[in-house]
Coordinates of C-alpha atoms in Angstrom, one line a residue:
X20 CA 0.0 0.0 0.0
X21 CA 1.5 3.8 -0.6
X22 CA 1.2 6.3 1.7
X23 CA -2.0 8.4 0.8
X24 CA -5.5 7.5 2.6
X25 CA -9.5 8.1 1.2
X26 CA -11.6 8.9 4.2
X27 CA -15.4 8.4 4.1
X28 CA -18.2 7.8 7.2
X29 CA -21.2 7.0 7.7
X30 CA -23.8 7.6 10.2
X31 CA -26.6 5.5 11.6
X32 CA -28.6 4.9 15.3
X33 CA -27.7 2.4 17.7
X34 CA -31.2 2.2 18.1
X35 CA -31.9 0.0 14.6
X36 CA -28.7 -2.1 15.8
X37 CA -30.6 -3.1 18.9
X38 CA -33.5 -3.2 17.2
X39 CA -31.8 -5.5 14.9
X40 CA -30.6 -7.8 18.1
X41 CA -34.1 -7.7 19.9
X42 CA -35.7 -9.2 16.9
X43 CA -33.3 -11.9 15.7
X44 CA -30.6 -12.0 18.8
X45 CA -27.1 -11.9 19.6
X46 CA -25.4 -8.6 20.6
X47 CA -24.9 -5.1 18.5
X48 CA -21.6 -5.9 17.9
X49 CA -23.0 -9.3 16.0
X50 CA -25.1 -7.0 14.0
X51 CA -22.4 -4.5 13.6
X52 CA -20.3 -7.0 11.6
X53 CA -23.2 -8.7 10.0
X54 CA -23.4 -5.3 8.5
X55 CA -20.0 -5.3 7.6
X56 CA -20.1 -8.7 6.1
X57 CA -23.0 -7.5 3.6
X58 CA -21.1 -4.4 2.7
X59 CA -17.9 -6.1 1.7
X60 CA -20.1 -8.8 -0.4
X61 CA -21.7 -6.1 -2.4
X62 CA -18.1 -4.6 -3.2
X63 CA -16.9 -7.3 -3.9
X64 CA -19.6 -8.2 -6.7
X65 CA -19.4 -4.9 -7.9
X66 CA -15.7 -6.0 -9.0
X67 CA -16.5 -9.1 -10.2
X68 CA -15.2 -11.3 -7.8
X69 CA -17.2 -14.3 -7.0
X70 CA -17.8 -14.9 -2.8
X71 CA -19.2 -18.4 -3.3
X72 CA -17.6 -20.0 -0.6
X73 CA -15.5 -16.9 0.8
X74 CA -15.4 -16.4 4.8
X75 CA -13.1 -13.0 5.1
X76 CA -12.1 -12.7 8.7
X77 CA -12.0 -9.5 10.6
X78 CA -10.0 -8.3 13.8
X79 CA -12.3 -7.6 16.2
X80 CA -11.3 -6.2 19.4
X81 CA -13.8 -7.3 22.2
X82 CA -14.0 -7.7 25.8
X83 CA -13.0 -11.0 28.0
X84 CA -14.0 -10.2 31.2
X85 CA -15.7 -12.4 33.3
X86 CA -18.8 -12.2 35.5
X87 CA -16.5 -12.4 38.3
X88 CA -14.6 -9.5 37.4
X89 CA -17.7 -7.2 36.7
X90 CA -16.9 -3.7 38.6
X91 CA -13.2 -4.2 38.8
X92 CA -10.8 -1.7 37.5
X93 CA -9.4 -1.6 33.9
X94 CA -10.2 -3.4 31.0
X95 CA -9.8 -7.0 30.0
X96 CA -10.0 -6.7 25.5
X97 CA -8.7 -9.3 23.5
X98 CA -8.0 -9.3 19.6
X99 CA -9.6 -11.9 18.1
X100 CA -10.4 -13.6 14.8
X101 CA -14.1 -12.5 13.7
X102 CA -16.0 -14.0 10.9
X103 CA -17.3 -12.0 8.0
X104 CA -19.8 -14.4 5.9
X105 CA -19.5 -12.9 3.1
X106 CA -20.8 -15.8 1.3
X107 CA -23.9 -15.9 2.4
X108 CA -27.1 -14.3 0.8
X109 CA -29.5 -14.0 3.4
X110 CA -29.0 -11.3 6.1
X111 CA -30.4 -13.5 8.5
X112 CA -28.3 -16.3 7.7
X113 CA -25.8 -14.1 8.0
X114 CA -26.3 -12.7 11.5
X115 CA -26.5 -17.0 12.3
X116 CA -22.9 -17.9 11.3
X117 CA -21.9 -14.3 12.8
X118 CA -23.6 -15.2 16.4
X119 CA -22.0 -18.7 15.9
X120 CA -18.6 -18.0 15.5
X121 CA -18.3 -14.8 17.7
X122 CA -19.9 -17.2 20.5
X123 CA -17.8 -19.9 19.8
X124 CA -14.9 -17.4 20.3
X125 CA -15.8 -15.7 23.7
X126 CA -16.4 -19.4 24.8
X127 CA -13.4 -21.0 24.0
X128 CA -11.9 -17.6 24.9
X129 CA -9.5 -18.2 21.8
X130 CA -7.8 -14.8 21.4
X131 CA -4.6 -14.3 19.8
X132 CA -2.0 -14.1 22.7
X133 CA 0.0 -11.3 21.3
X134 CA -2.4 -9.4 21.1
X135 CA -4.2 -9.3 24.0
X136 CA -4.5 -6.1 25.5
X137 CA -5.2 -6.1 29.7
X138 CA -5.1 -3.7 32.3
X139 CA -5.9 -0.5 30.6
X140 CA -7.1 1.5 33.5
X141 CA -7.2 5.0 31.7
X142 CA -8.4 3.3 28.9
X143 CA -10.4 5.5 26.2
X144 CA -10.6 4.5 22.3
X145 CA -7.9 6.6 21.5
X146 CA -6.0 4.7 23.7
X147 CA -7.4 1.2 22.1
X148 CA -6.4 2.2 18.7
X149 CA -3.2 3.4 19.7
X150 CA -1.9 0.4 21.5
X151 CA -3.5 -1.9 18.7
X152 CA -1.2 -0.2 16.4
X153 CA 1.6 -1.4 17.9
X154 CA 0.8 -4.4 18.2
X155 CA 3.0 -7.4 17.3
X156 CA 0.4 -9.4 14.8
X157 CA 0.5 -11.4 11.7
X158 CA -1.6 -9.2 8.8
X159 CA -2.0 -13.1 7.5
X160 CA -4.3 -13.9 10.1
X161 CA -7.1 -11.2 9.2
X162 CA -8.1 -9.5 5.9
X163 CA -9.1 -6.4 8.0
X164 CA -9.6 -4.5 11.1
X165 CA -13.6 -4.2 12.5
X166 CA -13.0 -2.2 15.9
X167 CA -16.7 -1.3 17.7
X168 CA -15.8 1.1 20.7
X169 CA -18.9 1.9 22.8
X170 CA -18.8 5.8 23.2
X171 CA -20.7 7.5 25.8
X172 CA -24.9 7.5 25.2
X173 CA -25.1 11.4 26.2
X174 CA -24.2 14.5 24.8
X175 CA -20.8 16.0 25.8
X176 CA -19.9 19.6 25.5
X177 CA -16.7 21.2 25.1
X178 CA -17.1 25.2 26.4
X179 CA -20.6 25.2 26.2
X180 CA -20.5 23.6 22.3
X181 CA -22.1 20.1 21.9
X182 CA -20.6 17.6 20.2
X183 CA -22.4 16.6 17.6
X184 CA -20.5 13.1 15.6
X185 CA -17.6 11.0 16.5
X186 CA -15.4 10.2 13.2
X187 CA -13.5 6.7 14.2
X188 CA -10.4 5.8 12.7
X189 CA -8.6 3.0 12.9
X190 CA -5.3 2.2 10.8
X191 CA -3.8 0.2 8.2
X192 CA -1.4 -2.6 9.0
X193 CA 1.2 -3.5 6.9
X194 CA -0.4 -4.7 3.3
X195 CA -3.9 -3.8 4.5
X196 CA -6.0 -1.2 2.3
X197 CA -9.1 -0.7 4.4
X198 CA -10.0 -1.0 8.0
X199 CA -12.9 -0.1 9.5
X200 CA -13.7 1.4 12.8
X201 CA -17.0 1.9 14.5
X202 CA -18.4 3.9 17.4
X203 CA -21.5 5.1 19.1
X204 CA -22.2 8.1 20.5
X205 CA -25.4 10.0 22.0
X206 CA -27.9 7.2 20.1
X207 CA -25.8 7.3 16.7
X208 CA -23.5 4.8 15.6
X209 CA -20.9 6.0 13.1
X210 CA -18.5 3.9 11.1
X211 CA -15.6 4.9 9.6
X212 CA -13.8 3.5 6.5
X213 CA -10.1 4.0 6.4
X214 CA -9.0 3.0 3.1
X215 CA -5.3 2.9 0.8
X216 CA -5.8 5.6 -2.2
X217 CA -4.6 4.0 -4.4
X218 CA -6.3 0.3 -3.5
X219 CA -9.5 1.3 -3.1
X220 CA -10.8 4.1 -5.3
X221 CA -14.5 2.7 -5.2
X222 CA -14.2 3.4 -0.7
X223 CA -17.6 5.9 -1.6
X224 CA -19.6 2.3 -3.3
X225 CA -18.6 0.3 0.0
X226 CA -19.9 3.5 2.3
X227 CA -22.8 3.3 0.3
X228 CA -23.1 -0.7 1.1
X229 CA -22.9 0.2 4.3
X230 CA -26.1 1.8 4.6
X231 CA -27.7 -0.9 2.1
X232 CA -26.4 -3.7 4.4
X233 CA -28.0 -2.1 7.8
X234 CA -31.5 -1.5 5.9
X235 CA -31.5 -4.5 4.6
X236 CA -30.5 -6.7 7.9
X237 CA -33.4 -3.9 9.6
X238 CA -36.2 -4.6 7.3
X239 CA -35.5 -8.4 7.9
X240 CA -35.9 -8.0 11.1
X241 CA -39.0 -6.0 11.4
X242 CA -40.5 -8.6 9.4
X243 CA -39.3 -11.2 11.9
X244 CA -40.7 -9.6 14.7
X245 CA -44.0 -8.8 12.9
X246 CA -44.5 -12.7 12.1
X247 CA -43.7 -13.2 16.3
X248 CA -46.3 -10.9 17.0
X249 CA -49.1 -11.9 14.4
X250 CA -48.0 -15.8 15.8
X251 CA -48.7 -14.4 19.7
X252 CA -52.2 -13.6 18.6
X253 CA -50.4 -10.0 19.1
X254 CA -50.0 -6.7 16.7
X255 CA -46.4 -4.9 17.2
X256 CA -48.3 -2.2 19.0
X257 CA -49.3 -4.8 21.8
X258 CA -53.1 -4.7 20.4
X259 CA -54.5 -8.3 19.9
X260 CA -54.1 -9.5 16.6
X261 CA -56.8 -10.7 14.0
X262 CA -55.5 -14.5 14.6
X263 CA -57.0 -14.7 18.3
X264 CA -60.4 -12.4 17.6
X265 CA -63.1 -15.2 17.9
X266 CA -65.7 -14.5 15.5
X267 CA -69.2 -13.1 16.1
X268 CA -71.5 -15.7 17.0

């Protein structure tokens, strides 16, 4: 890679990524890269490239801490090796083999050794990305970096100004043309694409996959909680449904 960059976010609302969870399950973070995973297989059809078959695997940052160590000070994060189903059609689907192998992960607790990173008792995402970047990992492991830092859910003000949008950015290992970095912030959620200039002229079509991918993965699973409620004899607004009305004698 050379040593110019292409910039683009996006913005969008935690609330449709927990929206997203409530309906079909797993975490945000699940539906963050389930997100992901349908961006990246839209780019890559745009270039031709087929994705039968193709599992792309992301580095994910996440937390190991256990029950037992609720409240403590610092943070416990490991890097580990996410899965990005590209392959697969179906946005639920999708979200499946995402829950799947993320679970499988935390279980196992399988993180790369390296690269865990313990004990940060000042932490702040700043401080994430910066320590990740010196990190001693093999780019041969992952095809990209997917970091999710939760950011504060309230407005913070800086001499009476509010800010208004958090731009993440993450960084490019060695041989690596795009990373992406996510954060929420005050009910938004914005991700932002870090990409080589060069590499990746088309960075604006996978922004614009982005947003695709979320809609897509949301309208799924509206419809998946409409078919709950019309099962529980239910409407979405709590109202009974036509399927349990008895009719008029």
């Amino acid at each position: 890679i050379g040593p110019h960059r292409r910039v683009r976010w996006v913005q969008s609302r935690l609330a449709d990524f927990k929206e997203i969870k409530n309906a079909l399950g797993g975490t945000v973070n699940d539906a963050v890269l389930t997100v992901v995973a349908g961006a990246l297989r839209r780019w890559l059809g745009d270039r031709g490239l087929r994705t039968e078959g193709l599992e792309l695997r992301a580095l994910v940052p996440v937390s190991i801490r256990g029950e037992d160590e609720r409240g403590a000070l610092g943070n416990r994060i490991a890097a580990m090796r996410g899965p990005l189903p590209v392959y697969v059609d179906d946005p639920v689907e999708r979200l499946r083999v995402v829950r799947k192998g993320m679970g499988e992960l935390k279980e196992s607790k399988q993180a790369l050794g390296a690269e865990v990173i313990a004990g940060l008792s000042d932490f702040a995402p700043p401080t994430l990305l910066a320590q990740a970047s010196r990190l001693n990992f093999s780019t041969r492991l992952f095809n990209l970096i997917v970091t999710n830092v939760p950011g504060p859910q309230f407005p913070l003000y800086l001499l009476g100004r509010e800010m208004e949008q958090i731009v993440p950015i993450a960084f490019l290992p060695e041989n690596h043309a795009l990373a992406i970095a996510i954060m929420s912030y005050n009910g938004k959620v914005d991700f932002g694409l870090l990409a080589d200039y060069d590499a990746l002229p088309d960075v604006d079509a996978l922004a614009s996959h982005l947003e695709e991918s979320l809609a897509e993965l949301l309208a799924a699973a509206r419809q998946a909680a409409t078919a709950s409620a019309g099962s529980n004899g239910r409407r979405k607004d709590g109202t009974p449904g036509s399927a349990r009305k008895k009719a008029p004698a």
